[in-house]
Amino acid sequence: MGVDMNCFYHPDASAVGVCKACSKGLCPECAADLGHGIACKNKHEQRVEDLEFIISKNTKALRAAKKNPLIGVLFFGFMGAVFCGFGLWGRAEISWLSTVMGAGFLVFAVLAFIQIRAVWGKS
Ligand SMILES: [Zn+2]
Ligand SMILES: [Zn+2]
């Protein structure tokens, strides 16, 4: 079946796949099928499950990170526009402070936008 190697534990038996944790060849007798891959039976099942858990968690985090910076851009961009608007057309005594804060928010918006481009560029 597919894999051109022998079982690590039984050198005379041909392997059906490799353990996800240690990459050793496993025959049907030694392989524990976990659904998303195989592991050394009674040895690496938990490790492979942990690995799978971390990978799926990272995938979810990456997906969330792709969405959140966009919210960041919109939020910071909106706040920047509001504060700059207050600064330019609002009451004189707070205008400079509002403009500075608005400019700060716009810088954050640009940084978040750059972050999005970096994340999207990789995938
Ligand atoms: Zn074996
Ligand atoms: Zn293993």
Coordinates of N, CA, C and O and ligand atoms in Angstrom, one line a residue:
M1 N 0.8 -1.2 0.0 CA 0.0 0.0 0.0 C 0.9 1.3 0.0 O 1.4 1.7 1.0
G2 N 1.1 1.8 -1.1 CA 1.7 3.2 -1.1 C 3.1 3.4 -0.6 O 3.9 3.8 -1.4
V3 N 3.3 3.1 0.6 CA 4.6 3.4 1.2 C 5.6 2.3 0.9 O 5.4 1.2 1.2
D4 N 6.8 2.8 0.4 CA 7.8 1.9 0.0 C 8.8 1.7 1.1 O 10.0 2.1 1.0
M5 N 8.4 1.1 2.2 CA 9.3 0.9 3.3 C 8.7 -0.3 4.2 O 7.6 -0.7 4.0
N6 N 9.5 -0.7 5.1 CA 9.1 -1.8 6.0 C 8.8 -1.3 7.4 O 9.2 -0.2 7.8
C7 N 8.1 -2.1 8.1 CA 7.7 -1.7 9.5 C 9.0 -1.6 10.4 O 9.9 -2.4 10.3
F8 N 9.0 -0.6 11.2 CA 10.2 -0.3 12.0 C 10.3 -1.4 13.1 O 11.4 -1.8 13.5
Y9 N 9.2 -2.0 13.5 CA 9.2 -3.0 14.6 C 9.2 -4.4 14.0 O 9.7 -5.3 14.7
H10 N 8.8 -4.6 12.8 CA 8.9 -5.9 12.1 C 9.5 -5.7 10.7 O 8.9 -5.4 9.7
P11 N 10.9 -5.8 10.7 CA 11.6 -5.5 9.4 C 11.2 -6.3 8.2 O 11.4 -6.0 7.1
D12 N 10.5 -7.5 8.5 CA 10.1 -8.3 7.4 C 8.7 -8.0 6.9 O 8.2 -8.5 5.9
A13 N 7.9 -7.1 7.6 CA 6.6 -6.7 7.2 C 6.6 -5.4 6.5 O 7.3 -4.5 7.0
S14 N 5.9 -5.2 5.4 CA 5.9 -3.9 4.7 C 4.9 -3.0 5.4 O 3.9 -3.3 6.0
A15 N 5.4 -1.7 5.4 CA 4.6 -0.7 6.2 C 3.4 -0.2 5.4 O 3.4 -0.2 4.1
V16 N 2.4 0.2 6.1 CA 1.2 0.8 5.4 C 1.2 2.4 5.5 O 0.4 3.0 4.9
G17 N 2.1 2.9 6.3 CA 2.2 4.3 6.5 C 3.3 4.6 7.6 O 3.9 3.7 8.0
V18 N 3.4 5.9 7.9 CA 4.4 6.3 8.9 C 3.7 6.9 10.1 O 2.7 7.6 9.9
C19 N 4.3 6.7 11.2 CA 3.8 7.4 12.5 C 3.9 8.9 12.3 O 5.0 9.4 11.9
K20 N 2.9 9.6 12.7 CA 2.9 11.1 12.6 C 3.8 11.7 13.6 O 4.2 12.8 13.5
A21 N 4.1 11.0 14.7 CA 5.0 11.5 15.7 C 6.4 11.3 15.5 O 7.3 12.1 15.7
C22 N 6.8 10.0 15.0 CA 8.2 9.7 14.9 C 8.6 9.4 13.5 O 9.8 9.1 13.2
S23 N 7.6 9.3 12.5 CA 7.9 9.1 11.1 C 8.5 7.7 10.8 O 9.2 7.5 9.8
K24 N 8.3 6.7 11.7 CA 8.8 5.4 11.5 C 7.7 4.6 10.7 O 6.5 4.8 10.9
G25 N 8.1 3.7 9.9 CA 7.2 2.9 9.1 C 6.5 1.9 10.0 O 7.0 1.4 10.9
L26 N 5.2 1.7 9.7 CA 4.3 0.8 10.6 C 3.6 -0.1 9.7 O 2.9 0.3 8.7
C27 N 3.5 -1.4 10.1 CA 2.7 -2.4 9.5 C 1.3 -2.3 10.1 O 1.1 -1.7 11.1
P28 N 0.3 -3.0 9.4 CA -1.1 -2.9 10.0 C -1.2 -3.3 11.4 O -2.0 -2.7 12.2
E29 N -0.3 -4.2 11.9 CA -0.3 -4.7 13.2 C 0.1 -3.6 14.2 O -0.3 -3.5 15.4
C30 N 1.1 -2.8 13.8 CA 1.7 -1.8 14.7 C 1.0 -0.4 14.6 O 1.3 0.5 15.4
A31 N 0.2 -0.2 13.5 CA -0.3 1.1 13.3 C -1.7 1.3 14.0 O -2.5 0.4 13.9
A32 N -1.8 2.4 14.7 CA -3.1 2.8 15.4 C -3.7 3.8 14.5 O -3.1 4.9 14.4
D33 N -4.8 3.5 13.8 CA -5.5 4.5 13.0 C -6.2 5.5 13.8 O -7.2 5.2 14.5
L34 N -5.9 6.8 13.7 CA -6.5 7.8 14.5 C -7.5 8.7 13.6 O -8.0 9.7 14.1
G35 N -7.7 8.2 12.4 CA -8.6 9.0 11.6 C -7.9 10.0 10.7 O -8.2 10.1 9.5
H36 N -7.1 10.8 11.3 CA -6.3 11.8 10.6 C -4.9 11.4 10.3 O -4.1 12.2 9.8
G37 N -4.6 10.2 10.7 CA -3.2 9.7 10.5 C -3.0 8.5 11.3 O -3.9 8.0 12.0
I38 N -1.8 7.9 11.2 CA -1.5 6.7 12.1 C -0.4 7.0 13.0 O 0.4 7.9 12.8
A39 N -0.3 6.2 14.1 CA 0.7 6.3 15.1 C 1.1 5.0 15.6 O 0.5 4.0 15.4
C40 N 2.3 4.9 16.2 CA 2.8 3.6 16.8 C 1.8 3.2 17.8 O 1.5 4.0 18.7
K41 N 1.3 2.0 17.7 CA 0.3 1.5 18.6 C 0.8 1.4 20.0 O 1.9 1.0 20.2
N42 N 0.0 1.8 21.0 CA 0.4 1.8 22.4 C 1.7 2.6 22.7 O 2.3 2.3 23.7
K43 N 2.0 3.5 21.8 CA 3.3 4.3 22.1 C 3.1 5.8 21.8 O 3.3 6.6 22.6
H44 N 2.7 6.1 20.5 CA 2.6 7.5 20.1 C 1.2 8.0 19.8 O 1.1 9.1 19.3
E45 N 0.2 7.2 20.2 CA -1.2 7.7 19.9 C -1.4 9.1 20.5 O -1.9 10.0 19.9
Q46 N -1.1 9.2 21.8 CA -1.4 10.4 22.5 C -0.6 11.6 22.0 O -1.1 12.7 21.8
R47 N 0.7 11.3 21.6 CA 1.5 12.4 21.0 C 0.9 12.9 19.7 O 0.9 14.1 19.5
V48 N 0.5 12.0 18.9 CA -0.1 12.4 17.6 C -1.4 13.1 17.8 O -1.6 14.1 17.1
E49 N -2.2 12.7 18.8 CA -3.4 13.4 19.1 C -3.1 14.8 19.6 O -3.8 15.8 19.2
D50 N -2.1 15.0 20.4 CA -1.7 16.3 20.9 C -1.2 17.2 19.7 O -1.6 18.3 19.6
L51 N -0.4 16.5 18.9 CA 0.1 17.2 17.7 C -1.0 17.7 16.8 O -1.0 18.9 16.4
E52 N -2.0 16.8 16.6 CA -3.1 17.2 15.8 C -3.9 18.3 16.4 O -4.4 19.3 15.7
F53 N -4.1 18.3 17.7 CA -4.8 19.3 18.5 C -4.1 20.7 18.3 O -4.8 21.7 18.0
I54 N -2.8 20.7 18.4 CA -2.0 21.9 18.3 C -2.1 22.5 16.9 O -2.3 23.7 16.7
I55 N -2.0 21.6 15.9 CA -2.1 22.0 14.5 C -3.4 22.6 14.2 O -3.5 23.7 13.6
S56 N -4.5 21.9 14.6 CA -5.9 22.4 14.3 C -6.1 23.7 15.1 O -6.8 24.6 14.6
K57 N -5.5 23.9 16.3 CA -5.7 25.1 17.0 C -5.0 26.2 16.3 O -5.5 27.4 16.3
N58 N -3.8 26.0 15.8 CA -3.0 27.0 15.1 C -3.7 27.4 13.9 O -3.7 28.6 13.5
T59 N -4.3 26.4 13.2 CA -5.1 26.7 11.9 C -6.2 27.7 12.3 O -6.5 28.6 11.5
K60 N -6.9 27.4 13.4 CA -8.0 28.2 13.8 C -7.5 29.6 14.2 O -8.2 30.6 13.8
A61 N -6.4 29.7 14.9 CA -5.9 31.0 15.3 C -5.5 31.8 14.1 O -5.7 33.0 14.0
L62 N -4.9 31.1 13.1 CA -4.5 31.8 11.9 C -5.7 32.4 11.1 O -5.6 33.5 10.6
R63 N -6.7 31.6 11.1 CA -8.0 32.0 10.4 C -8.5 33.2 11.1 O -9.0 34.2 10.5
A64 N -8.5 33.2 12.5 CA -9.0 34.3 13.3 C -8.2 35.6 13.1 O -8.7 36.7 13.0
A65 N -6.8 35.3 13.0 CA -5.9 36.5 12.8 C -6.1 37.1 11.5 O -5.9 38.3 11.3
K66 N -6.6 36.4 10.5 CA -6.9 36.9 9.2 C -8.1 37.9 9.2 O -8.2 38.8 8.5
K67 N -9.0 37.5 10.1 CA -10.2 38.3 10.2 C -10.0 39.5 11.2 O -10.5 40.6 10.9
N68 N -9.4 39.3 12.3 CA -9.2 40.3 13.3 C -8.5 41.6 12.9 O -8.9 42.7 13.2
P69 N -7.4 41.5 12.1 CA -6.7 42.7 11.7 C -7.6 43.6 10.8 O -7.5 44.8 10.8
L70 N -8.5 42.9 10.1 CA -9.4 43.7 9.2 C -10.4 44.5 10.1 O -10.6 45.7 9.8
I71 N -10.8 43.9 11.2 CA -11.7 44.6 12.2 C -10.8 45.8 12.7 O -11.3 46.9 12.9
G72 N -9.5 45.5 13.0 CA -8.6 46.5 13.5 C -8.5 47.7 12.6 O -8.5 48.8 13.0
V73 N -8.3 47.4 11.3 CA -8.2 48.5 10.3 C -9.4 49.3 10.3 O -9.3 50.6 10.4
L74 N -10.6 48.7 10.3 CA -11.8 49.4 10.2 C -12.1 50.2 11.5 O -12.4 51.4 11.4
F75 N -11.8 49.6 12.6 CA -12.0 50.3 13.9 C -11.0 51.5 14.1 O -11.4 52.6 14.3
F76 N -9.7 51.2 13.8 CA -8.7 52.3 14.0 C -8.9 53.4 12.9 O -8.8 54.6 13.2
G77 N -9.3 53.0 11.7 CA -9.5 53.9 10.7 C -10.7 54.8 11.0 O -10.7 56.0 10.8
F78 N -11.8 54.2 11.6 CA -13.0 54.9 11.9 C -12.7 55.9 13.1 O -13.0 57.1 13.0
M79 N -12.0 55.4 14.1 CA -11.6 56.3 15.2 C -10.7 57.4 14.8 O -10.9 58.5 15.2
G80 N -9.8 57.1 13.9 CA -8.9 58.1 13.4 C -9.6 59.2 12.6 O -9.4 60.4 12.8
A81 N -10.6 58.8 11.8 CA -11.4 59.8 11.1 C -12.2 60.6 12.0 O -12.3 61.8 11.8
V82 N -12.8 60.0 13.0 CA -13.7 60.7 14.0 C -12.8 61.8 14.7 O -13.2 62.9 14.8
F83 N -11.7 61.3 15.3 CA -10.8 62.2 16.1 C -10.2 63.3 15.2 O -10.2 64.5 15.6
C84 N -9.8 63.0 14.0 CA -9.3 64.0 13.1 C -10.4 65.0 12.7 O -10.2 66.2 12.6
G85 N -11.6 64.5 12.5 CA -12.8 65.3 12.2 C -13.0 66.3 13.3 O -13.2 67.5 13.1
F86 N -13.0 65.8 14.6 CA -13.2 66.7 15.8 C -12.0 67.7 15.8 O -12.3 68.9 16.1
G87 N -10.8 67.2 15.5 CA -9.7 68.1 15.6 C -9.7 69.2 14.6 O -9.3 70.3 14.9
L88 N -10.2 68.9 13.4 CA -10.1 69.9 12.3 C -11.3 70.8 12.3 O -11.2 72.0 12.0
W89 N -12.5 70.3 12.8 CA -13.7 71.1 12.7 C -14.3 71.3 14.1 O -15.4 71.9 14.2
G90 N -13.7 70.7 15.1 CA -14.3 70.8 16.4 C -13.9 72.1 17.2 O -13.4 73.0 16.6
R91 N -14.1 72.0 18.5 CA -13.8 73.2 19.4 C -12.3 73.3 19.4 O -11.5 72.4 19.6
A92 N -11.8 74.5 19.4 CA -10.4 74.9 19.3 C -9.5 74.3 20.4 O -8.4 73.9 20.2
E93 N -10.1 74.4 21.6 CA -9.3 74.0 22.8 C -8.9 72.5 22.8 O -7.9 72.2 23.4
I94 N -9.6 71.7 22.1 CA -9.3 70.2 22.1 C -8.8 69.8 20.7 O -8.5 68.6 20.5
S95 N -8.8 70.7 19.8 CA -8.6 70.3 18.4 C -7.2 69.7 18.2 O -7.1 68.7 17.5
W96 N -6.1 70.3 18.7 CA -4.8 69.7 18.5 C -4.7 68.4 19.1 O -4.1 67.4 18.5
L97 N -5.2 68.2 20.3 CA -5.2 66.9 21.0 C -5.9 65.8 20.2 O -5.5 64.7 20.0
S98 N -7.1 66.2 19.7 CA -7.9 65.3 18.9 C -7.3 64.9 17.6 O -7.3 63.8 17.2
T99 N -6.6 65.9 17.0 CA -5.9 65.6 15.7 C -4.8 64.7 16.0 O -4.6 63.7 15.2
V100 N -4.0 64.9 17.0 CA -2.9 64.0 17.4 C -3.4 62.6 17.6 O -2.8 61.6 17.1
M101 N -4.5 62.5 18.4 CA -5.1 61.1 18.7 C -5.6 60.5 17.4 O -5.4 59.3 17.2
G102 N -6.2 61.3 16.6 CA -6.7 60.8 15.3 C -5.6 60.3 14.4 O -5.7 59.2 13.8
A103 N -4.5 61.0 14.4 CA -3.4 60.6 13.6 C -2.8 59.3 14.2 O -2.4 58.4 13.4
G104 N -2.8 59.2 15.5 CA -2.3 58.0 16.2 C -3.1 56.8 15.7 O -2.6 55.7 15.4
F105 N -4.5 57.0 15.8 CA -5.4 55.9 15.3 C -5.1 55.5 13.9 O -5.2 54.3 13.5
L106 N -4.9 56.5 13.0 CA -4.7 56.2 11.6 C -3.4 55.4 11.4 O -3.3 54.5 10.6
V107 N -2.4 55.7 12.3 CA -1.1 55.0 12.2 C -1.4 53.5 12.5 O -0.9 52.6 11.9
F108 N -2.2 53.3 13.6 CA -2.6 51.9 14.0 C -3.3 51.2 12.8 O -3.1 50.0 12.6
A109 N -4.2 52.0 12.2 CA -5.0 51.4 11.1 C -4.0 50.9 10.0 O -4.2 49.9 9.4
V110 N -3.0 51.8 9.7 CA -2.1 51.5 8.6 C -1.2 50.2 9.0 O -1.0 49.3 8.2
L111 N -0.8 50.2 10.3 CA 0.0 49.0 10.8 C -0.9 47.8 10.7 O -0.3 46.7 10.3
A112 N -2.1 47.8 11.1 CA -3.0 46.6 11.0 C -3.2 46.2 9.6 O -3.2 45.0 9.3
F113 N -3.3 47.2 8.7 CA -3.4 46.9 7.3 C -2.2 46.2 6.7 O -2.3 45.2 6.0
I114 N -1.0 46.7 7.1 CA 0.2 46.0 6.7 C 0.3 44.6 7.2 O 0.7 43.7 6.5
Q115 N -0.2 44.4 8.5 CA -0.2 43.1 9.1 C -1.1 42.2 8.3 O -0.8 41.0 8.0
I116 N -2.3 42.6 7.8 CA -3.2 41.8 7.0 C -2.5 41.4 5.7 O -2.5 40.2 5.3
R117 N -1.8 42.4 5.1 CA -1.1 42.0 3.8 C -0.1 41.0 4.0 O 0.1 40.1 3.2
A118 N 0.6 41.1 5.1 CA 1.7 40.1 5.4 C 1.1 38.7 5.6 O 1.6 37.7 5.1
V119 N 0.0 38.6 6.4 CA -0.7 37.3 6.6 C -1.3 36.8 5.3 O -1.1 35.6 5.0
W120 N -1.9 37.6 4.6 CA -2.6 37.1 3.3 C -1.5 36.8 2.3 O -1.7 35.9 1.5
G121 N -0.4 37.5 2.3 CA 0.7 37.2 1.3 C 1.2 35.8 1.5 O 1.7 35.2 0.5
K122 N 1.2 35.3 2.7 CA 1.8 34.0 3.0 C 1.0 32.8 2.4 O 1.5 31.8 2.1
S123 N -0.4 33.0 2.5 CA -1.3 31.9 2.1 C -1.6 31.9 0.6 O -1.2 32.8 -0.1
Ligands
ZN1 ZN 4.9 -4.0 12.7
ZN2 ZN 5.8 6.6 16.5

